[in-house]
Coordinates of C-alpha atoms in Angstrom, one line a residue:
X1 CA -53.6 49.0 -96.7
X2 CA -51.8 45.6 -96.8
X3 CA -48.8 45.3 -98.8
X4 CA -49.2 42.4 -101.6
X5 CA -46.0 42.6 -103.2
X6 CA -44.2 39.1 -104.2
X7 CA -41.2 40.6 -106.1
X8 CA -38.8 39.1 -103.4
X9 CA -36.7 36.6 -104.8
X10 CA -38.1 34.2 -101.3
X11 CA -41.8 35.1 -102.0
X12 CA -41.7 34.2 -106.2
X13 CA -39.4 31.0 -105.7
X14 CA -39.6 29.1 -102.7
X15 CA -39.8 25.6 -103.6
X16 CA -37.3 24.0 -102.0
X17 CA -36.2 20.0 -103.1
X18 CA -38.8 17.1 -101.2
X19 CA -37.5 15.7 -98.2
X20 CA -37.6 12.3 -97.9
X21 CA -40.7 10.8 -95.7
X22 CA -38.3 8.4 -94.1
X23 CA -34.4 7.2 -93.6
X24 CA -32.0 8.8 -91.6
X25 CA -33.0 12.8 -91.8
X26 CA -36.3 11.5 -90.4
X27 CA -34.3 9.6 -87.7
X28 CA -32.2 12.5 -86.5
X29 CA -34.3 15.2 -86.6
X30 CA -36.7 13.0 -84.4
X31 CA -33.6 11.9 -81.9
X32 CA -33.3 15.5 -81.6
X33 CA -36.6 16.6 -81.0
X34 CA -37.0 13.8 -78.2
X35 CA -34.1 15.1 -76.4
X36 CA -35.3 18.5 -76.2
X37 CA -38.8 17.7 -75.7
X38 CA -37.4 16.7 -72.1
X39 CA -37.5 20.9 -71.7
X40 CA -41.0 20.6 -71.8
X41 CA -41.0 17.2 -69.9
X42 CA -40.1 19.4 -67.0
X43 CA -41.9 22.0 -67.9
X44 CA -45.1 19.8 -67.5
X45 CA -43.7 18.2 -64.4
X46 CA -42.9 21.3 -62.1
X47 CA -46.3 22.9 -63.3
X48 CA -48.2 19.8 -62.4
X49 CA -46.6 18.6 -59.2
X50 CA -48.0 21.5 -57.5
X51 CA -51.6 20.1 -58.1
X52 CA -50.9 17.0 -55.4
X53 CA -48.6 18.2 -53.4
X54 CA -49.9 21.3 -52.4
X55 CA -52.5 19.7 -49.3
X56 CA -49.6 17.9 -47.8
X57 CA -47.1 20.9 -48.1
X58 CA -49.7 23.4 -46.8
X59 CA -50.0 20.9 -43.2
X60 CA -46.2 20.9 -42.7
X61 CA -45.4 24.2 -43.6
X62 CA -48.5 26.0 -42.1
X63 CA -49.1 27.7 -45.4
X64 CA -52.9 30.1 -45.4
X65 CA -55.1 30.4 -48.3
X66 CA -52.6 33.5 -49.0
X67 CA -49.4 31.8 -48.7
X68 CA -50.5 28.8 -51.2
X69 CA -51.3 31.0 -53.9
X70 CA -48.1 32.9 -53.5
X71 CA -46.1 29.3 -53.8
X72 CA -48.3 28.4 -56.6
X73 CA -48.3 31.7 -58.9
X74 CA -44.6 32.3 -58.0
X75 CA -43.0 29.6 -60.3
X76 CA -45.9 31.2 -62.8
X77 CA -44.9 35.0 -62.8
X78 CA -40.9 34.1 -62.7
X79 CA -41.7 32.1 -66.3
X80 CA -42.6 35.3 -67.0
X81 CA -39.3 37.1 -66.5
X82 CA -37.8 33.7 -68.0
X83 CA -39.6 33.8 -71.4
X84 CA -39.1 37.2 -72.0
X85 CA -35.0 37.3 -70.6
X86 CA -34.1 34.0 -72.3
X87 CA -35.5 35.2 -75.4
X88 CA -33.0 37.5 -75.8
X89 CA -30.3 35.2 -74.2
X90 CA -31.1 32.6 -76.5
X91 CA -30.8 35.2 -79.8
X92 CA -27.3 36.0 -78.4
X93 CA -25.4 32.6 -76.8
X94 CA -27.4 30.2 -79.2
X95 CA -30.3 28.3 -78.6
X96 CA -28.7 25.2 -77.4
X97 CA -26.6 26.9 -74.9
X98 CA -29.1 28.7 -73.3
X99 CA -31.3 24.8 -73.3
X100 CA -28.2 23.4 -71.4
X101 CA -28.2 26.5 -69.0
X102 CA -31.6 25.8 -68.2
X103 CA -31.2 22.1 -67.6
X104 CA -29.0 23.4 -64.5
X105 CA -31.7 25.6 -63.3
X106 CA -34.0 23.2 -63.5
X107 CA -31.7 20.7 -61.0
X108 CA -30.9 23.4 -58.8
X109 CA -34.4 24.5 -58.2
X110 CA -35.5 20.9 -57.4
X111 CA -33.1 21.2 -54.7
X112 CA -34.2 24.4 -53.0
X113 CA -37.6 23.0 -53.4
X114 CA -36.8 19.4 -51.8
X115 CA -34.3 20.9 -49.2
X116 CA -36.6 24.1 -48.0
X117 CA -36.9 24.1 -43.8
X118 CA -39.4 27.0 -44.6
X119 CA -42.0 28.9 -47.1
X120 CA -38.9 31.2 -47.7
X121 CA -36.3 28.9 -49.4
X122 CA -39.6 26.9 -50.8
X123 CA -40.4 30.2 -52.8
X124 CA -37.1 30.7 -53.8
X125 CA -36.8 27.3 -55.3
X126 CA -40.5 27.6 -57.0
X127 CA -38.6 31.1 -58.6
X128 CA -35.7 29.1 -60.0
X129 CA -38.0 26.5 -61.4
X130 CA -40.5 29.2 -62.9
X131 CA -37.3 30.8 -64.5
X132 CA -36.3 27.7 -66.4
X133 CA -39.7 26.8 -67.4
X134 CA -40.4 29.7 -69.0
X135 CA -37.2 30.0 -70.8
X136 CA -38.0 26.5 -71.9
X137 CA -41.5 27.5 -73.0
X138 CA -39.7 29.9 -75.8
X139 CA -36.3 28.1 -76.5
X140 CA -37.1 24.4 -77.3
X141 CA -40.4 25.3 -79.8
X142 CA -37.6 27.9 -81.0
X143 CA -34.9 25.4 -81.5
X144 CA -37.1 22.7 -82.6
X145 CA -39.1 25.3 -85.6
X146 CA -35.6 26.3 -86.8
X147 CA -34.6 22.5 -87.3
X148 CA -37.3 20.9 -89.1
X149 CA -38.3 21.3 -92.5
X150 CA -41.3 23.6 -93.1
X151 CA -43.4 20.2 -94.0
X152 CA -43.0 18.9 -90.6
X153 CA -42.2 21.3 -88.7
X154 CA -45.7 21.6 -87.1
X155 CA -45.0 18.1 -85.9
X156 CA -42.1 18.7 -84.8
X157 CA -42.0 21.4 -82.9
X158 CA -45.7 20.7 -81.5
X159 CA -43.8 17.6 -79.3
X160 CA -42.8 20.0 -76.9
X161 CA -46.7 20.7 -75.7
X162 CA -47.5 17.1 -75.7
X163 CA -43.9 16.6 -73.7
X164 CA -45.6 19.4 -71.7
X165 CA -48.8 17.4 -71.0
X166 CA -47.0 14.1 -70.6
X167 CA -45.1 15.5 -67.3
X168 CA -48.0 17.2 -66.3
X169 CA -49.8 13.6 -66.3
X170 CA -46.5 11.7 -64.9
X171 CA -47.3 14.7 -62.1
X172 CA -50.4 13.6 -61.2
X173 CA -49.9 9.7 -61.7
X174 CA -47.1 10.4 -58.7
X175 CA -49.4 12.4 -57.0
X176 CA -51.9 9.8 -57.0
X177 CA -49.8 6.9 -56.4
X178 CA -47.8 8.3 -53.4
X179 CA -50.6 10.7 -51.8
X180 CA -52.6 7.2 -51.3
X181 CA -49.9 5.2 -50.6
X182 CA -47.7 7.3 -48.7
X183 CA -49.2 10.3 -48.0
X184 CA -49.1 10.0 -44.0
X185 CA -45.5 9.8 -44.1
X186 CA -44.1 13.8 -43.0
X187 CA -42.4 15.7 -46.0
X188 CA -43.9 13.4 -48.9
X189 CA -44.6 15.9 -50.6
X190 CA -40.5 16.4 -51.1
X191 CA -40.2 13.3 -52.6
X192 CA -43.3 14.0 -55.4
X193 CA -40.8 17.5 -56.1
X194 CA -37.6 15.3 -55.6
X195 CA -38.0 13.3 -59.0
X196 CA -38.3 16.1 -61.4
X197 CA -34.5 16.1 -61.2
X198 CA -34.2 13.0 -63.5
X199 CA -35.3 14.4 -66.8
X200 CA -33.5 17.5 -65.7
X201 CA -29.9 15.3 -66.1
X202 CA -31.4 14.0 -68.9
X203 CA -31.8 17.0 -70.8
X204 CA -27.9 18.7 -69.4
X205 CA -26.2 15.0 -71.0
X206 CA -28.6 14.7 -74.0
X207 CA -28.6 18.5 -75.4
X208 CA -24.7 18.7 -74.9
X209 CA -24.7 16.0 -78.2
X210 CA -27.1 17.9 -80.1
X211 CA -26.4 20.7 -83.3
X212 CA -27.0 24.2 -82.7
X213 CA -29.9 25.8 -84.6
X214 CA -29.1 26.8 -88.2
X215 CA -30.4 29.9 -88.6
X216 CA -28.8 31.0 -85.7
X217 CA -26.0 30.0 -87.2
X218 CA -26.2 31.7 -90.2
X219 CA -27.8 35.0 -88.2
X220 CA -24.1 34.6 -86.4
X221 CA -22.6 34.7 -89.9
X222 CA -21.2 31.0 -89.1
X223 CA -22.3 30.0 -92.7
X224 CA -20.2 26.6 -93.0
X225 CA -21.6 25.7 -89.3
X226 CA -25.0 26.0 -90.7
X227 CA -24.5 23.9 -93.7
X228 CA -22.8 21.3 -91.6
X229 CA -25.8 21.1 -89.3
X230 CA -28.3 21.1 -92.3
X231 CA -26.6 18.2 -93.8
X232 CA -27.1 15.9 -90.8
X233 CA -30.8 16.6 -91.1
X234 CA -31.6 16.8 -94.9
X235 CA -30.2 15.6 -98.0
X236 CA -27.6 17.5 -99.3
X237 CA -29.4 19.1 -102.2
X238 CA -31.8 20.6 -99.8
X239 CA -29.8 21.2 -97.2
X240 CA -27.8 23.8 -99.5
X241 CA -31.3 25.0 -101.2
X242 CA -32.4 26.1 -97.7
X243 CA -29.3 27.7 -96.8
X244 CA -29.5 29.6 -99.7
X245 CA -33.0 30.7 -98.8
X246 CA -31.8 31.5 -95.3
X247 CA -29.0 33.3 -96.8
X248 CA -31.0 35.6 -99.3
X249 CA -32.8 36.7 -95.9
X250 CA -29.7 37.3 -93.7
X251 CA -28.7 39.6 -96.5
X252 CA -31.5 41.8 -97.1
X253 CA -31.4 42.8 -94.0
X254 CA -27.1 43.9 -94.1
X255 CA -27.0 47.2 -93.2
X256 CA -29.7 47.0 -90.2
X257 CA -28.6 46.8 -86.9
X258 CA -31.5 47.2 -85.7
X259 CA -32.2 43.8 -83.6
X260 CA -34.3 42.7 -80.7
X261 CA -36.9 45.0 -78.9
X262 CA -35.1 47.8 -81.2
X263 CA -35.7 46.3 -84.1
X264 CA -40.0 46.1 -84.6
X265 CA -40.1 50.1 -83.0
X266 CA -39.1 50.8 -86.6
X267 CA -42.0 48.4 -88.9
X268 CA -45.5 48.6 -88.2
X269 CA -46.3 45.2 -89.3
X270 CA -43.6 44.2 -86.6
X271 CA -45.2 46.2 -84.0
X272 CA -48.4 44.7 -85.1
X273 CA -47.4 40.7 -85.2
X274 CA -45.8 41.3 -81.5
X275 CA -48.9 42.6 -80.4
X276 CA -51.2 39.9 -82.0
X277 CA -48.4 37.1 -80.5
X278 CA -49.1 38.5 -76.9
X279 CA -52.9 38.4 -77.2
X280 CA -52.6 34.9 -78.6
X281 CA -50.7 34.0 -75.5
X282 CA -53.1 35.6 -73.4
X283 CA -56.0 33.8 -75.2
X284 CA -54.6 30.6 -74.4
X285 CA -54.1 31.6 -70.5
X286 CA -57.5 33.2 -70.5
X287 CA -59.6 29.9 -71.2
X288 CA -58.4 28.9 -67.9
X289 CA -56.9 25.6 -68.7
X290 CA -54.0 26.1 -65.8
X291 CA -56.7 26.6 -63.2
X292 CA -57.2 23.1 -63.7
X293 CA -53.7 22.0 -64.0
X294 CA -52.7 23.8 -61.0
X295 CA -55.8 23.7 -59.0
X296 CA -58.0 20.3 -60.5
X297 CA -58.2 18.3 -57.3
X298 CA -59.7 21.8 -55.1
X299 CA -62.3 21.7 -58.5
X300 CA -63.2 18.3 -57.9
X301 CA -63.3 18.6 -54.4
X302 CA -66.0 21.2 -54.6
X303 CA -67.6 19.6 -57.4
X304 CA -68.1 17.0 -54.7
X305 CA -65.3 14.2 -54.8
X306 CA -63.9 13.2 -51.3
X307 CA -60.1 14.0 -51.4
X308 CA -58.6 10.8 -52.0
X309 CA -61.1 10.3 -55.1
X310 CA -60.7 13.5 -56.1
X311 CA -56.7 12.7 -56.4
X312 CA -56.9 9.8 -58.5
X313 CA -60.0 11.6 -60.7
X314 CA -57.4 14.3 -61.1
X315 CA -55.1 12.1 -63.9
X316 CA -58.3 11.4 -66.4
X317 CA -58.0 15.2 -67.6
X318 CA -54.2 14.1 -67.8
X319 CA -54.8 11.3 -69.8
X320 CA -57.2 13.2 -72.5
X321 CA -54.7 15.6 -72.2
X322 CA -51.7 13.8 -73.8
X323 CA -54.1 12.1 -76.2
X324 CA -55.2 15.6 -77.4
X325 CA -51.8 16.2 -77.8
X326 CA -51.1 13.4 -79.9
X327 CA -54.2 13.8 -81.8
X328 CA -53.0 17.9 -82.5
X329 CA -49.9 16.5 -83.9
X330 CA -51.4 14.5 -86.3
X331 CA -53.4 17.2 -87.5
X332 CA -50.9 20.0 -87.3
X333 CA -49.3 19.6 -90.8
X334 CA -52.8 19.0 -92.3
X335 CA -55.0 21.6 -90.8
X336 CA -54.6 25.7 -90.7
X337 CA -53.4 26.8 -87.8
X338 CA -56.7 29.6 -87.5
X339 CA -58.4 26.8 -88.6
X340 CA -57.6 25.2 -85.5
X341 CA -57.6 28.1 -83.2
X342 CA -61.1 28.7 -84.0
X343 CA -62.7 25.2 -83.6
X344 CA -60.5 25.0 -80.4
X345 CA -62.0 28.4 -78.6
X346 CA -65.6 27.3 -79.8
X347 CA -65.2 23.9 -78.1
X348 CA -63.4 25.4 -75.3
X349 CA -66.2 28.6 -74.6
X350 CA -69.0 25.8 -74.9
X351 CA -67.7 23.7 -72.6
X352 CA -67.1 26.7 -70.0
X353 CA -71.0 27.5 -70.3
X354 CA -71.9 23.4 -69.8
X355 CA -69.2 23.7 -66.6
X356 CA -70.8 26.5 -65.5
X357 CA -74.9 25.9 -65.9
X358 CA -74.1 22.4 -64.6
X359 CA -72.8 23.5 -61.4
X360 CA -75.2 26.2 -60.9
X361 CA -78.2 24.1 -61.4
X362 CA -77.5 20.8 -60.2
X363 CA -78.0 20.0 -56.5
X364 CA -75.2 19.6 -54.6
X365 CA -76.4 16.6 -53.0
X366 CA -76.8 15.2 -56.4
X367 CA -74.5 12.0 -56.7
X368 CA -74.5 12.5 -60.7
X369 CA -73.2 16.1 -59.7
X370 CA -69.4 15.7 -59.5
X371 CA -69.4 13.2 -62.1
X372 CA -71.2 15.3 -64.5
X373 CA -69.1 18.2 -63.7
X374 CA -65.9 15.9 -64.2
X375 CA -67.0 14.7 -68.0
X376 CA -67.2 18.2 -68.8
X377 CA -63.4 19.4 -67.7
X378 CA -62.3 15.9 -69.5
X379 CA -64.4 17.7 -72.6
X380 CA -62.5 20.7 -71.8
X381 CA -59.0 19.9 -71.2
X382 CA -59.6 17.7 -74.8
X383 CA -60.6 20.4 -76.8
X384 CA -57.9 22.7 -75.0
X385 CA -55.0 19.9 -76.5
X386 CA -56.3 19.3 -79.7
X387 CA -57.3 22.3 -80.9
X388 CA -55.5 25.2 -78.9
X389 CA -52.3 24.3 -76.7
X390 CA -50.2 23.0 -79.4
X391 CA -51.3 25.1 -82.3
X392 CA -50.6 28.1 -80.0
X393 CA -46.9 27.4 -79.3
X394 CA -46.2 26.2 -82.8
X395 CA -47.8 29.1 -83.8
X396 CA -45.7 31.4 -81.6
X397 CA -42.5 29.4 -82.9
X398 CA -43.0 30.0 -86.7
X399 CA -44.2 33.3 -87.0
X400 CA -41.8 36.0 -85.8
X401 CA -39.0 36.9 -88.1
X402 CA -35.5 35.4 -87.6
X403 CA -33.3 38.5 -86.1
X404 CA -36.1 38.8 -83.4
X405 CA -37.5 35.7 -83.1
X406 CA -36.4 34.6 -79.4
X407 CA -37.6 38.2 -78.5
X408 CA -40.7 38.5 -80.2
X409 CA -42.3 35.2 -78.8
X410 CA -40.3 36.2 -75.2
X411 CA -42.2 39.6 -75.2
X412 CA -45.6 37.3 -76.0
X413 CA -45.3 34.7 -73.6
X414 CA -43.9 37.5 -70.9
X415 CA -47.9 38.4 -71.3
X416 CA -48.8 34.8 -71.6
X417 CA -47.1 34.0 -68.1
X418 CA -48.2 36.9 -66.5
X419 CA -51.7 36.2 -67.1
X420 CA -51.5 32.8 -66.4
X421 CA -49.5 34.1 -62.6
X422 CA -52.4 36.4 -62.0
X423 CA -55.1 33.2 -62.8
X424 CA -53.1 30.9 -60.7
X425 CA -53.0 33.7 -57.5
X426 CA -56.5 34.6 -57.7
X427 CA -58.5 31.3 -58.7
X428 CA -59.0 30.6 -55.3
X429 CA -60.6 33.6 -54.0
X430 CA -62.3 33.7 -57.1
X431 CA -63.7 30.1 -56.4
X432 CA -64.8 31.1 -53.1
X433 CA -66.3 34.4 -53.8
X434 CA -68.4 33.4 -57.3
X435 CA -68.8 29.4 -56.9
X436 CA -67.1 27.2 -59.8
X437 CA -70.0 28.3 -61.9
X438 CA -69.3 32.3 -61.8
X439 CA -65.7 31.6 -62.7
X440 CA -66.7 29.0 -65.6
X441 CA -69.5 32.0 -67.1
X442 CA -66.3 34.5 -66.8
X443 CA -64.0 32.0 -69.1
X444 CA -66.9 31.6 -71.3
X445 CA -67.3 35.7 -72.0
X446 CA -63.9 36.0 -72.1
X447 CA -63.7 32.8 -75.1
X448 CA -66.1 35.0 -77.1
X449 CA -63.4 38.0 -77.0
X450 CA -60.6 35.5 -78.4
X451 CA -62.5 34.3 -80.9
X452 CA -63.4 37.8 -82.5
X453 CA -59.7 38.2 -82.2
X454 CA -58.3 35.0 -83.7
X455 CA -60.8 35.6 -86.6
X456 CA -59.6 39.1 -87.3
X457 CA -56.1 39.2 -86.4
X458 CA -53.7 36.0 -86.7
X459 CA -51.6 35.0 -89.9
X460 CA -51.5 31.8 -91.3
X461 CA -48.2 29.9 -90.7
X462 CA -48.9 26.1 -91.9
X463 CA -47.1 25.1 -94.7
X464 CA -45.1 28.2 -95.4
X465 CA -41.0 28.3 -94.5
X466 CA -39.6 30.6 -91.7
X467 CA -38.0 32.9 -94.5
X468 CA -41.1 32.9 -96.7
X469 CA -43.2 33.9 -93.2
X470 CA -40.5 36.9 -92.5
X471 CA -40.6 38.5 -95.5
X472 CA -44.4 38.2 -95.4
X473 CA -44.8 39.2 -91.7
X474 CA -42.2 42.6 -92.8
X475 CA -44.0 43.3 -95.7
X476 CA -47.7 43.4 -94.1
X477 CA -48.6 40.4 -96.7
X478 CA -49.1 38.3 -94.2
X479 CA -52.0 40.5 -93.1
X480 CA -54.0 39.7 -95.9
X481 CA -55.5 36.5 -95.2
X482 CA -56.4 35.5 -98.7
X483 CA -54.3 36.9 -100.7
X484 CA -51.8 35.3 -98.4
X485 CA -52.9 31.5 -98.7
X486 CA -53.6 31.7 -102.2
X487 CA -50.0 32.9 -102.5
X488 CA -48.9 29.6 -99.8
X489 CA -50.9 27.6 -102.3
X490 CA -49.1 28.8 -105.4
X491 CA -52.7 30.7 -106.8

């Protein structure tokens, strides 16, 4: 039985005064978001780099069909540990503290990385690396959610996957341009790795400028702090409106201690939105999106594109990419975020069956073959951005309550990385043992599961505030999907 219960003093009044839709609130909060977006600048970078510079790597190092998957999965099952560690880091140094730590892990794993005389020190550096990407994967859409007003905030915090998907593509565009220019020259490879440390000084200088989170703030009882902050981003009447709201939050729950993994052992619903957060982060992994990130040129290589071609084919689902991303922005403050993660999983399942039929049934020796086969991952990878990659970490951003809000989404994307780790190990042997086609058919049984599961089990999030969604989410209101937009929609 859900609870439907409004009598909280956030759930009957939570109109807040309008923002203004431009002028210097606008400006900031958007100087801000670019700044931190470079977190998932580098996240995109160090995921994508990999995809070009593994065929060079593997000749000088030596590395065995084994070897490359345990270079390539390693950076993917340390953002495991990261998400889920700097989830609770972030809930207890601050969230732009633990952003500036990252920064530094993200320089000094570029270094091991550029400087490694063996697979050793090379794994080592892919470790650092997947430690700071993961933590950025939960503290910047964290940081970003808690700073925007609830009318934007899909927008807002949604920057960081199309900052994602921009270094991914800058990845592959430096791929391209120095596999074919320079790619007989020893160590290239090095050099492809060597650039991600740009945006990583960019983000150390930039974030040491920028506020802390608010809420934070205010969970820290640093109350004046948080107003402070507020009124550099909003006007001052809503600035101290939304304090207030924040506020009435922070002190229903005085007395509790309870915080972090501790504090959802004790609430159902908390139990349940932690466990719906980690199958919508293993949903996202599961339609296989980062075996083409990670692995797109060996796909077009056996969809038949010589090696070179293959290279440069590898930036168009790049471009689509970024242009889904842009595209899901727009359409984040305007659609339902179920909305979007069902159209996204239908597109995305289709388009696994179309992958997988064409590559069964065409004839290798087919020139349309590869070409074919390419058109459909473009298909893919832009249904994948617009409809799913976004949505999915905005989702993950907005809907866990404040005191465990680092944790919760850590604990998810801990499950989210993990799966992702075990795609990125096995897609090769997979490839080789069931074709491209027999993997395709697998993501496209597997889409069917997440869409019974979206359908059934994810709240809405779009359009509500952070303190309206925790009182829902505590409450088990949340749960009921009607009653719950007809109460977002003032019904």
């Amino acid at each position: 039985m859900v609870a439907n219960s409004t009598e909280s003093p956030i759930l009957k009044d939570s109109v807040l005064p309008a923002m203004p839709k431009t002028g210097v609130f606008r400006k900031r909060i958007g100087l801000i978001s670019i700044v931190a977006c470079f977190g998932g600048l580098l996240f995109g970078y160090d995921t994508g780099v990999i995809n070009g510079a593994l065929r060079p790597m593997s000749q000088e190092l030596g590395l065995t069909a084994v070897s490359e998957g345990v270079v390539t999965s390693s950076l993917v099952f340390a953002a495991a540990v990261g998400a889920v560690t700097c989830g609770k880091i972030c809930d207890m140094i601050g969230r732009r503290r633990t952003i500036i730590f990252l920064a530094l892990l993200f320089f000094l794993g570029t270094m091991f990385v550029v400087f490694a005389p063996g697979v050793t020190v090379l794994v080592i550096g892919r470790i650092l690396l997947g430690l700071a990407v993961g933590g950025a994967s939960i503290v910047v859409p964290v940081y970003l959610s808690e700073l925007a007003p609830h009318e934007i905030r899909g927008s807002i915090s949604g920057r960081n996957e199309v900052a994602i998907v921009s270094g991914q593509l800058a990845a592959f565009v430096v791929n391209a341009i120095i596999g074919n220019v320079w790619g007989h020259i020893d160590g290239i490879w090095r050099v492809m790795f060597a650039i991600c440390a740009i945006p990583a000084v960019c983000l150390f200088i930039g974030m040491l400028r920028m506020p802390e989170s608010p809420r934070w703030l205010v969970e820290h009882d640093r109350h004046e702090e948080a107003l402070a902050v507020l009124m550099t981003v909003r006007t001052e009447e809503r600035a101290r409106a939304e304090l207030g709201a924040v506020e009435v939050v922070a002190d229903a729950s005085t007395g509790d201690k309870r915080v972090g993994y501790r504090k959802f052992v004790f609430n159902k619903w908390l139990i349940r939105i932690v466990l719906v957060g980690m199958g919508v982060a293993v949903c996202q992994q599961l339609t296989g999106i980062n075996s083409i990130m990670y692995y797109g040129q060996i796909v077009l290589i056996e969809s038949g594109f010589a090696a070179d071609a293959a290279l440069i084919a590898n930036i168009a689902p790049g471009i689509v990419a970024v242009l889904g991303g842009l595209f899901a922005l727009y359409m984040m403050d305007r659609v339902d975020r179920r909305t979007t993660f069902i159209i996204g999983l239908s597109l995305t399942t289709t388009f696994h069956l179309l992958i997988g039929l064409c590559s069964k049934y065409m004839a290798e020796d087919n020139p349309l073959r590869a070409w074919v086969i390419l058109a459909l991952i473009v298909g893919f990878v832009a249904s994948m951005q617009s409809f799913l990659n976004v949505a999915v970490w905005v989702w993950l951003a907005e809907v866990f309550p404040l005191p465990m809000r680092g944790v919760g989404i850590g604990i998810s994307q801990l499950f989210g990385w993990g799966m992702n780790g075990v795609i990125a190990l096995v897609f090769p042997s997979l490839v080789a043992g069931v074709g491209i086609s027999g993997v395709f058919f697998i993501f496209a049984i597997v889409g069917v599961l997440a869409l019974i599961f979206v359908a059934t089990q994810v709240p809405e999030t779009r359009g509500i505030s952070l303190e309206k969604m925790e009182e829902g989410i505590e409450s088990g209101l949340a749960y009921n999907f009607r009653g719950w937009r007809k109460l977002r929609d003032g019904k």
